[in-house]
Tab-separated table of C-alpha atoms and ligand atoms in Angstrom:
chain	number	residue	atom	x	y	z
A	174	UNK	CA	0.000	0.000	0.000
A	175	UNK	CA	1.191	3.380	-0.643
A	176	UNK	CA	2.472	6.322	1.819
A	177	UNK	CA	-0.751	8.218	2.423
A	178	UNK	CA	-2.918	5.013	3.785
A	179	UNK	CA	-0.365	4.997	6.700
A	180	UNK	CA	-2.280	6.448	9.692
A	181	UNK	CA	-2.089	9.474	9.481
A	182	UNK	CA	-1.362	10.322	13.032
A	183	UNK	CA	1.688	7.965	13.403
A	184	UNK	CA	4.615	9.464	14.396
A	185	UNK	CA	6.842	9.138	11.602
A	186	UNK	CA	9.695	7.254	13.678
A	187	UNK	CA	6.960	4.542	14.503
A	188	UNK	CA	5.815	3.802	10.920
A	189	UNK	CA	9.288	3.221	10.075
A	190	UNK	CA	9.873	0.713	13.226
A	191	UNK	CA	6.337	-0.975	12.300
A	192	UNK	CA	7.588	-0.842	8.540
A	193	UNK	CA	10.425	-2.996	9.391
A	194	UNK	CA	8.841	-4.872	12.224
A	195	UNK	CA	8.592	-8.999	11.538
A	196	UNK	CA	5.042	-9.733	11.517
A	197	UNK	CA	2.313	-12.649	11.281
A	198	UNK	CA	-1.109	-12.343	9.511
A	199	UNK	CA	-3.898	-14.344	11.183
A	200	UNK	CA	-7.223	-12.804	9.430
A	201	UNK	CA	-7.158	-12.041	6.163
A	202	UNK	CA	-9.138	-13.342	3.067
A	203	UNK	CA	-7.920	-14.597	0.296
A	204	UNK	CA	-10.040	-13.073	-2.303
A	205	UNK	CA	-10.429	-9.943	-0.268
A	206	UNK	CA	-6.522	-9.398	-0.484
A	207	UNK	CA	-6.583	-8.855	-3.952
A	208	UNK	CA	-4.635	-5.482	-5.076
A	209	UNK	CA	-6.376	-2.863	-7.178
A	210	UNK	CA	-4.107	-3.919	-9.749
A	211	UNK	CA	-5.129	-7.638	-10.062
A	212	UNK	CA	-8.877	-6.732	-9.762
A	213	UNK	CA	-8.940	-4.280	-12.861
A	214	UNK	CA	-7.074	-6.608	-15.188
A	215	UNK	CA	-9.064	-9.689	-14.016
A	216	UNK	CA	-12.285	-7.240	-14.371
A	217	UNK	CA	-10.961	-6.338	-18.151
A	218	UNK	CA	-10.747	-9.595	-19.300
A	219	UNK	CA	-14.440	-10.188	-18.022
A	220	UNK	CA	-16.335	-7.326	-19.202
A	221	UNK	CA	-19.545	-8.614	-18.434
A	222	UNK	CA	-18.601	-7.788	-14.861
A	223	UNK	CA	-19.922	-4.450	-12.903
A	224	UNK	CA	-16.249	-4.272	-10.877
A	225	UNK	CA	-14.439	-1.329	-12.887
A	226	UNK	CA	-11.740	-1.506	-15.172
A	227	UNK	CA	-9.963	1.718	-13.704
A	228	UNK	CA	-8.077	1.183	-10.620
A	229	UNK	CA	-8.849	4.832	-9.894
A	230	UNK	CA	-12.503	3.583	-9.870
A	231	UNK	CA	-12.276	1.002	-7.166
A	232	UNK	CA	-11.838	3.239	-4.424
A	233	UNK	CA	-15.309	4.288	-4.643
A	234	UNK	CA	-16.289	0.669	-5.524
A	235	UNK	CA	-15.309	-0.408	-2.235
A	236	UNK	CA	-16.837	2.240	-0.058
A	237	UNK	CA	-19.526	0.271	1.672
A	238	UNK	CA	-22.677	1.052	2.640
A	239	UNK	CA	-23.301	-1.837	5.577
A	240	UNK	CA	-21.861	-5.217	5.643
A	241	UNK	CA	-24.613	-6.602	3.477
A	242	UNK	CA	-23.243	-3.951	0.704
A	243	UNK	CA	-19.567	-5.397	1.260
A	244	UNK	CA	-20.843	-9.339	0.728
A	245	UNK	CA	-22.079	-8.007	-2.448
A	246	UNK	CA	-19.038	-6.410	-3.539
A	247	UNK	CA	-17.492	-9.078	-2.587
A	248	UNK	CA	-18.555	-11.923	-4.482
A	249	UNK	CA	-18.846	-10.230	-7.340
A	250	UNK	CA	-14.668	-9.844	-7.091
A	251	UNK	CA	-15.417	-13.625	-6.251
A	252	UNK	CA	-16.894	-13.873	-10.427
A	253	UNK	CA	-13.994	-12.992	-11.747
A	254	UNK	CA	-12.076	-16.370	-10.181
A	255	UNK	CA	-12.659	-18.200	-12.968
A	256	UNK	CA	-9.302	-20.423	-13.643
A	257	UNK	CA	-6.701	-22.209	-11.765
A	258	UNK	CA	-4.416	-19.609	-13.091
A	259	UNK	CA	-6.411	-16.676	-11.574
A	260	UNK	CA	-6.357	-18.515	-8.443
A	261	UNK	CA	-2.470	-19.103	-8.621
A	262	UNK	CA	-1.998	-15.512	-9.501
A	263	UNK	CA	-3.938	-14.031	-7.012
A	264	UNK	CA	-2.600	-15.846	-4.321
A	265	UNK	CA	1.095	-15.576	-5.351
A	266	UNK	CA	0.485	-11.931	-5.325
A	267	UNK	CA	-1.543	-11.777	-1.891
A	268	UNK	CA	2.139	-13.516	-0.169
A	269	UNK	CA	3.911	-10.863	-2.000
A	270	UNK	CA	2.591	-8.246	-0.909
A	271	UNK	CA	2.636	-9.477	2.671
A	272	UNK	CA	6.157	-10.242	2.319
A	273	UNK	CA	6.646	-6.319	1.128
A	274	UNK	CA	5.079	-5.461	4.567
A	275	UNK	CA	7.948	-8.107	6.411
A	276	UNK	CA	4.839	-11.003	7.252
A	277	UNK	CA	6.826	-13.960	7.757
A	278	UNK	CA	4.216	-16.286	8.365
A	279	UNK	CA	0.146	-15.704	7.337
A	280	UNK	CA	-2.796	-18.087	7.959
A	281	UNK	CA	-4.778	-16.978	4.434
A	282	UNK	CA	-8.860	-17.596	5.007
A	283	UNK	CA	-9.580	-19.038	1.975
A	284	UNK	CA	-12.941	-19.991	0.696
A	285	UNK	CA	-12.965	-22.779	-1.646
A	286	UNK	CA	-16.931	-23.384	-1.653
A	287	UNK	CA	-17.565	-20.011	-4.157
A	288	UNK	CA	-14.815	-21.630	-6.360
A	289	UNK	CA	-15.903	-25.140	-6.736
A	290	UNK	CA	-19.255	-23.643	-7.339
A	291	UNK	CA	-18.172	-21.289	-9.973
A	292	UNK	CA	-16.921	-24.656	-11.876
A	293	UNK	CA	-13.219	-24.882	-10.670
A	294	UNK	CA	-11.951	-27.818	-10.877
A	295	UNK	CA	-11.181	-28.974	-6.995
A	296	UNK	CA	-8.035	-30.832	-7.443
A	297	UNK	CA	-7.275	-27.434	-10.056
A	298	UNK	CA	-8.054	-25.253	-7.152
A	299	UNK	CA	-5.836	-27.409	-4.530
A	300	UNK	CA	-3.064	-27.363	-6.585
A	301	UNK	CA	-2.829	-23.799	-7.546
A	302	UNK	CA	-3.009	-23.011	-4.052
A	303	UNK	CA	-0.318	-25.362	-2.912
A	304	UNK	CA	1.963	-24.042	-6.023
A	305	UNK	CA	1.228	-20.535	-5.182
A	306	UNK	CA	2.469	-21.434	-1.084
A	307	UNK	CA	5.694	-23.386	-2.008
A	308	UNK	CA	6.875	-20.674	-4.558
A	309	UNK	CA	6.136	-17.867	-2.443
A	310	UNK	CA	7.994	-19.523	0.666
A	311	UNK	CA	10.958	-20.329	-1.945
A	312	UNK	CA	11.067	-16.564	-3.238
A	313	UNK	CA	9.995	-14.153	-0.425
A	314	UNK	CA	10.422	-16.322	2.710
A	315	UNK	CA	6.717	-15.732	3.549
A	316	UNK	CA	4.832	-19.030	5.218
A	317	UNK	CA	1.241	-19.323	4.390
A	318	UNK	CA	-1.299	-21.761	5.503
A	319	UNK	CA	-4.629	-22.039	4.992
A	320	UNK	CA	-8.072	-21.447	6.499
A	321	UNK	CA	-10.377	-22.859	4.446
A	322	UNK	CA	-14.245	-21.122	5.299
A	323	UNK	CA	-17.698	-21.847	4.916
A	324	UNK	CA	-19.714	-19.495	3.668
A	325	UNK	CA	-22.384	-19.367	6.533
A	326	UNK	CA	-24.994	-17.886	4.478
A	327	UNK	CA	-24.760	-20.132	1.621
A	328	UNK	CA	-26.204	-22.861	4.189
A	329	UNK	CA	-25.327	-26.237	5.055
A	330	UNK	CA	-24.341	-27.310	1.703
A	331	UNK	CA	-21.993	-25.008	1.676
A	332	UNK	CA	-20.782	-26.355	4.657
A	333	UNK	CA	-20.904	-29.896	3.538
A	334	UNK	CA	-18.755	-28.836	0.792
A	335	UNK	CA	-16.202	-27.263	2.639
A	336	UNK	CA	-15.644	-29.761	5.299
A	337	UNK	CA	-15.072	-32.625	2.616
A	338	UNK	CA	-12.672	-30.560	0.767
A	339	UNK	CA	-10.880	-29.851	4.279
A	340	UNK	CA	-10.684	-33.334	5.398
A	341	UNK	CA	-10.723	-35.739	2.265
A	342	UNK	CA	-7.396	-36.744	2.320
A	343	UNK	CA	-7.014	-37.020	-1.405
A	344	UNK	CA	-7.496	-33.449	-1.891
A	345	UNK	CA	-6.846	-31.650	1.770
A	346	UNK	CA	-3.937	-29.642	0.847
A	347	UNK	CA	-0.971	-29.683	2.714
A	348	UNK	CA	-0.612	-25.956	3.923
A	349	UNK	CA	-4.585	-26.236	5.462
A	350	UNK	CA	-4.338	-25.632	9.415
A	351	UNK	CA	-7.687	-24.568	10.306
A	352	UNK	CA	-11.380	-24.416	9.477
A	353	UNK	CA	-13.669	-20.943	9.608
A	354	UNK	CA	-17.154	-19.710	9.259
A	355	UNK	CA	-17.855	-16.434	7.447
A	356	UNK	CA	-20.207	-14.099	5.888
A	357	UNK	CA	-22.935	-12.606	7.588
A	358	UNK	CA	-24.143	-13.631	10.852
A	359	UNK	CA	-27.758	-12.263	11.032
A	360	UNK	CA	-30.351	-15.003	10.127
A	361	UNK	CA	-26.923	-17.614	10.083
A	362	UNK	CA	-26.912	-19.175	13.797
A	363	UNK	CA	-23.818	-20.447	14.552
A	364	UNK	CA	-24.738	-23.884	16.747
A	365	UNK	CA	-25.912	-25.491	12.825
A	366	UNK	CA	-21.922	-25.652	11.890
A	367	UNK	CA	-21.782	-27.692	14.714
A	368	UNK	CA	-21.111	-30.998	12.700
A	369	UNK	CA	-18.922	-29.366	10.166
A	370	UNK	CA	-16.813	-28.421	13.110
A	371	UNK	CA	-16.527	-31.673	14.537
A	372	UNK	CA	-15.416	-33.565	11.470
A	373	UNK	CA	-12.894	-30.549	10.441
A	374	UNK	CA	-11.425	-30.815	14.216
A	375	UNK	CA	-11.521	-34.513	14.070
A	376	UNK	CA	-9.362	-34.528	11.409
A	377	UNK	CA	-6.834	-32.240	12.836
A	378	UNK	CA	-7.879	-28.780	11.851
A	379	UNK	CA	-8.041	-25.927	14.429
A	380	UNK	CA	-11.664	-23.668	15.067
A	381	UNK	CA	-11.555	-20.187	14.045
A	382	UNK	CA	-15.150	-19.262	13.200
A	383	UNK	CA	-15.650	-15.348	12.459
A	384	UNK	CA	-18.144	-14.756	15.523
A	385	UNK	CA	-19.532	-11.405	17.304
A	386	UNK	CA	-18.600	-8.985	14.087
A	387	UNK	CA	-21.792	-7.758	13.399
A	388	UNK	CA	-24.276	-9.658	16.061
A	389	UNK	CA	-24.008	-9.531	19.910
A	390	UNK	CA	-21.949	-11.541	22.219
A	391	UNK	CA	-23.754	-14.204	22.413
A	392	UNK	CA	-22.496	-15.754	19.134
A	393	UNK	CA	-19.401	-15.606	20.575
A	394	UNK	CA	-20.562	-18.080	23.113
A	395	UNK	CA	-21.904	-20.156	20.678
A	396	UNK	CA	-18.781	-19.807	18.604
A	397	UNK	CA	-16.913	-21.500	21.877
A	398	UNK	CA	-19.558	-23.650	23.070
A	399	UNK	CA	-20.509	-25.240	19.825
A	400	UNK	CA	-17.788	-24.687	17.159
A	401	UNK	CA	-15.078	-24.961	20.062
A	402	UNK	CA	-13.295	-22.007	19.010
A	403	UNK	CA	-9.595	-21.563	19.249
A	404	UNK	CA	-9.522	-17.801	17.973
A	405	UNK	CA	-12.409	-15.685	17.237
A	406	UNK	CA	-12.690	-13.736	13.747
A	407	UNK	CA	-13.231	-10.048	15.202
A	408	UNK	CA	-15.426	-10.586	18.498
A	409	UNK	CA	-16.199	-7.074	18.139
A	410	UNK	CA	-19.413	-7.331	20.263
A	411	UNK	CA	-17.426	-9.554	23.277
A	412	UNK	CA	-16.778	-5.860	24.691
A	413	UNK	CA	-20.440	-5.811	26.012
A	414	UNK	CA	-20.144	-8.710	28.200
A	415	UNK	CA	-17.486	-8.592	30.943
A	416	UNK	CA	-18.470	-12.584	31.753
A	417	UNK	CA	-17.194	-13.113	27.686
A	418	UNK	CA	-14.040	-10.934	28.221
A	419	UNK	CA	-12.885	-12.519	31.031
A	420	UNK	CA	-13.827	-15.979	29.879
A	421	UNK	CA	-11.478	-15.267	26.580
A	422	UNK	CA	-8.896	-13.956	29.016
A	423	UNK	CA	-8.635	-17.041	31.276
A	424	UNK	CA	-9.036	-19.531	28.684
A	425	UNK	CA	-6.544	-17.324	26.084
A	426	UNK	CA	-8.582	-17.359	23.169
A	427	UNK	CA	-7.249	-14.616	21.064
A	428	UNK	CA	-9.420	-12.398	19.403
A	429	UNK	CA	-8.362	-11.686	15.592
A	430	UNK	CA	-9.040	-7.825	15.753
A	431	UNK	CA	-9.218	-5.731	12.375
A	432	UNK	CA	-10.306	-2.287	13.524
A	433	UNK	CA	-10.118	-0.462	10.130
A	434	UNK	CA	-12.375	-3.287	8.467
A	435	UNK	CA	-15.033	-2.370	11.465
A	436	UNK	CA	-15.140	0.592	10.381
A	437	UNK	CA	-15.220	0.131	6.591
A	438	UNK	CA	-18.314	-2.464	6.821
A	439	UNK	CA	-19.789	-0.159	9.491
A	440	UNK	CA	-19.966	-2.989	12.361
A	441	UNK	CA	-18.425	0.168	14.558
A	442	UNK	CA	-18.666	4.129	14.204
A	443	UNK	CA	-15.324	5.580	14.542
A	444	UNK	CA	-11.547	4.334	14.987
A	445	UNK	CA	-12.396	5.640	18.698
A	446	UNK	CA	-15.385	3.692	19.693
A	447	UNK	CA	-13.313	0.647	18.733
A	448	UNK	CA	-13.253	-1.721	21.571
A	449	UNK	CA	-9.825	-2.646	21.114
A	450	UNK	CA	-8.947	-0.793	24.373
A	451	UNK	CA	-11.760	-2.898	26.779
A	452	UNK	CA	-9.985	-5.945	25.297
A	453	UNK	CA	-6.373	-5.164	26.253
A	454	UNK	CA	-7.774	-3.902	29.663
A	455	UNK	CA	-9.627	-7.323	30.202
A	456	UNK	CA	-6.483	-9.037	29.441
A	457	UNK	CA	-7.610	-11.012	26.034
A	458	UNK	CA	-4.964	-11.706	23.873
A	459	UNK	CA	-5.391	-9.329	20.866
A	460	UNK	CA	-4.083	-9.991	17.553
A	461	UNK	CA	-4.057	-7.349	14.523
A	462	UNK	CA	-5.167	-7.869	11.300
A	463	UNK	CA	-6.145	-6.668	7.767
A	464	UNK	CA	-9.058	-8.752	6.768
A	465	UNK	CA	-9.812	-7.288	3.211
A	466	UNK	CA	-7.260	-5.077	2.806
A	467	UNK	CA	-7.813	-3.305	-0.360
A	468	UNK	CA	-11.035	-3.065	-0.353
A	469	UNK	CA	-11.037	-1.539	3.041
A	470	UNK	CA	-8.052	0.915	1.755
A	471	UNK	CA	-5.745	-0.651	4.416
A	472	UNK	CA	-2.786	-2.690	4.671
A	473	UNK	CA	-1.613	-4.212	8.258
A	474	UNK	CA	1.347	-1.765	8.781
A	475	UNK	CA	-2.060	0.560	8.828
A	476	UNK	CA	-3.743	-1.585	11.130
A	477	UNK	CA	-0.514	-1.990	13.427
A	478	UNK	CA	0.016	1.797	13.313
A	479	UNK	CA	-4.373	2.425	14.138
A	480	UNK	CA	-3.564	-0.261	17.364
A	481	UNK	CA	-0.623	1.799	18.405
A	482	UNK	CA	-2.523	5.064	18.430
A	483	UNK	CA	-5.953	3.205	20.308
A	484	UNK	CA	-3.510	1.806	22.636
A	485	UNK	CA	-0.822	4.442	23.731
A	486	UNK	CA	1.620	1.619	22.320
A	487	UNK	CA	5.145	2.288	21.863
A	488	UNK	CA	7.949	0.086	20.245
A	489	UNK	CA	8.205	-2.898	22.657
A	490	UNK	CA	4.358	-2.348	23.234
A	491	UNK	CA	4.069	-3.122	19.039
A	492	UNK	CA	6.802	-5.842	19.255
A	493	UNK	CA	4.626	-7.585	21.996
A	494	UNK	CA	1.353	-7.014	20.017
A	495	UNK	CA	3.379	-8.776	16.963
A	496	UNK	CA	4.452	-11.723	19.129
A	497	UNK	CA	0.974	-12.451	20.261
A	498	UNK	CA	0.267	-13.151	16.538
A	499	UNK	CA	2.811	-15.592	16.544
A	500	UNK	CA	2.189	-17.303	19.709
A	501	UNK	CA	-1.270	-17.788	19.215
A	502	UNK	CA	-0.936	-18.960	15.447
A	503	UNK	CA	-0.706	-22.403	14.251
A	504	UNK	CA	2.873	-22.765	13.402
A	505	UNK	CA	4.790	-25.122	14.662
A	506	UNK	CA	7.232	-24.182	17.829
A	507	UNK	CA	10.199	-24.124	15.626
A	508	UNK	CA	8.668	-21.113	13.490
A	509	UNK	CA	7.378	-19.506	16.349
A	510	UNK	CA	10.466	-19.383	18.272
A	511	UNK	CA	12.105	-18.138	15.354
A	512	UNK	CA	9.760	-15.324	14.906
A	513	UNK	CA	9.774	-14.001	17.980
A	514	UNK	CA	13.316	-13.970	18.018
A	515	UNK	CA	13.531	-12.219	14.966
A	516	UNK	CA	11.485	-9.775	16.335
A	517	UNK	CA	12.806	-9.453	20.012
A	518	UNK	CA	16.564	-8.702	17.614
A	519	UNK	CA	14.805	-6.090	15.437
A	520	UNK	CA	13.184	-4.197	18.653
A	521	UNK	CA	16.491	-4.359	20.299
A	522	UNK	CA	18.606	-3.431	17.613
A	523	UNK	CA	16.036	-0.022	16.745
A	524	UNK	CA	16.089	1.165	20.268
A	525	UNK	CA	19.718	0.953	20.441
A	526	UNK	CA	20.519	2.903	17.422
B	269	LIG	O1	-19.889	-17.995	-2.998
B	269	LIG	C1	-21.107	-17.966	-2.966
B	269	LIG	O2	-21.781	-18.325	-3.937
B	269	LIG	C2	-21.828	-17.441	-1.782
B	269	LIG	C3	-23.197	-17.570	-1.681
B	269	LIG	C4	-23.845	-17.042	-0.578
B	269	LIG	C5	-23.138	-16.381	0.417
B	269	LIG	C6	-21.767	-16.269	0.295
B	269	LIG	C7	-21.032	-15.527	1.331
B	269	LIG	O3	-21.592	-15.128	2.314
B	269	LIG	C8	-19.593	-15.298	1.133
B	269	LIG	C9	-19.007	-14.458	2.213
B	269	LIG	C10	-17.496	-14.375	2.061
B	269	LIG	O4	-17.047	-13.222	2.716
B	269	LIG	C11	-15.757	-13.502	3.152
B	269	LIG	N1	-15.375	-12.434	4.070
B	269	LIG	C12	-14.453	-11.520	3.780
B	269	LIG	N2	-14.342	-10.652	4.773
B	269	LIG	C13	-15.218	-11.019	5.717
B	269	LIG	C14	-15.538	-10.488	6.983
B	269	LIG	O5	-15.025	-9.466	7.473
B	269	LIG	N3	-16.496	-11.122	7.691
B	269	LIG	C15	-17.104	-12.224	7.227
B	269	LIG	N4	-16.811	-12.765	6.025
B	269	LIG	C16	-15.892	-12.159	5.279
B	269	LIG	C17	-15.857	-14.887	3.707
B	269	LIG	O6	-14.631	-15.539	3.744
B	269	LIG	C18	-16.767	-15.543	2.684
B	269	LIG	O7	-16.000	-16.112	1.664
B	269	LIG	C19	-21.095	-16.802	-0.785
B	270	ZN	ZN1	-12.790	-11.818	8.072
């Protein structure tokens, strides 16, 4: 992302430290990473598309006027997935663009329902994923895994769908870690997942349903009770129930927090009615994210720079935010020791210049 999306009231010595700053990725969509760039030229080749040509033109494309406005935006960058190829592409270009912003390691929430449907071939699909991951480990250094999501609203065959591509072993892929739940929540109860969930964790896949972005607290609860979370996607709405918060703080499940995309889909008002700071005071483990990035006009050094300013955060206050991503990710111990490390050398090395 360029210059001016850099929060604008950063000091400029702490955009350059989170600039440089190691980093891991835990929420952000696959589709929804897609750069201006990529979405014009796959949106020229299909004119029968509404998603402009112009790059210039997708800004106001992807101004949103409630999160049912963004689904629908959404998907229809989803159309214009057509090949394995576009699928390669776009993902090889989602890792580079995290590696530009030094993510060494990024759990990608990928939803490979709307592309089977769409007529891509599964195996296709698996394998243009798993090329995309091994070439952009070889060239940038960047890890991915994957998330692989149902689309909640899309119902339960949708969710049939998903968990046999997650856990048929001739076609799970080899990066896949975990198993989510997304779209919107209203009208989509959460407890219906329930035996999705099961297989997916049976067969060695971690929880991290999207829960409590744009309904109340108490699909967080059923996010834990029934979908045994790990992590929640957001938990915006956990800030409204102390019981919640200091459930999620006791039991460290880590809340995957992406305040600019709350504010881009309209969940919450302003930057400063985020409730970013009740989590940190409760003692959950927060996590910072991008979500969508370009179509929320963010990148995560943004997101890392909005945290710092919502929580009076200085350098070692970012570098711990960035090793709570790591520690609460599913990499192995080997990674995440190596992470951190690489972090706890960059922190020390800045502050002693
Ligand atoms: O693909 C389809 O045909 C389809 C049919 C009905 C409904 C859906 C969806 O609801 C797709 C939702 C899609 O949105 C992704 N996403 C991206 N960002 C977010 C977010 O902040 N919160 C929730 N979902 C999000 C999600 O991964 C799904 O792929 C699709
Ligand atoms: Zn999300």
């Amino acid at each position: 992302m360029t210059e001016h999306l850099v929060d604008p009231q950063t000091p400029r010595d702490l955009k350059a430290f989170i600039a440089g700053l190691p980093k891991a990725e835990l929420h952000v969509h696959h589709v929804g990473s897609a750069s201006p760039r990529i979405v014009s030229e796959l949106a020229a080749r299909h004119p029968d598309s509404k998603v402009p040509t112009d790059p210039e033109a997708l800004a106001d494309y992807f101004t949103f006027t409630d999160f049912a406005h963004f689904i629908e935006v959404y998907l229809s960058v989803v159309d214009l997935i057509r090949t394995p190829e576009d699928v390669r592409l776009l993902t090889y270009e989602v890792a580079r663009e995290l590696a530009r912003q030094q993510v060494r390691y990024a759990e990608l929430t990928i939803t490979p329902f709307s592309s089977t449907r769409r007529g891509i071939d599964e195996r296709a699909f698996m394998d243009a994923i798993e090329d995309a991951r091994k070439a952009a480990e070889a060239e940038f250094g960047t890890v991915l895994r994957w998330c692989f999501d149902i689309p909640g609203e899309a119902g339960l065959e949708a969710a049939e769908e998903t968990a046999r591509l997650a856990t048929d072993d001739r076609l799970r892929p080899e990066g896949l870690v975990s198993f989510g739940l997304g779209g919107p929540e209203v009208g989509v109860p959460r407890p219906q997942f329930k035996p999705y969930f099961d297989r997916a964790i049976a067969a060695g896949l971690h929880s991290v349903p999207h829960a409590g972005e744009t309904t109340g607290p108490e699909t967080v609860w059923d996010a834990l009770t029934h979908l045994r979370a790990e992590r929640i996607g957001h938990g915006t709405s956990a800030a409204q129930d102390p019981k919640l918060l200091a459930h999620l703080a006791e039991h460290r499940i880590a809340l995957e927090v992406c305040p600019t995309s709350n504010i881009a889909t309209r969940a919450v008002r302003t930057l400063d009615e985020h409730p970013i700071k009740e989590f940190a005071r409760a003692g959950v483990v927060v996590t910072i994210n991008s979500d969508d990035p370009p179509m929320f006009g963010t990148d995560l050094q943004n997101e890392y720079a909005v945290a710092a300013r919502l929580l009076g955060l200085d350098e070692r206050g970012l570098a711990d935010l960035a090793k709570n991503a790591v520690e609460v990710s599913f990499l192995d111990d080997a990674g995440k020791t190596r992470i951190k490390g690489e972090i706890d050398s960059y922190t020390a090395e800045w502050l002693g210049r």
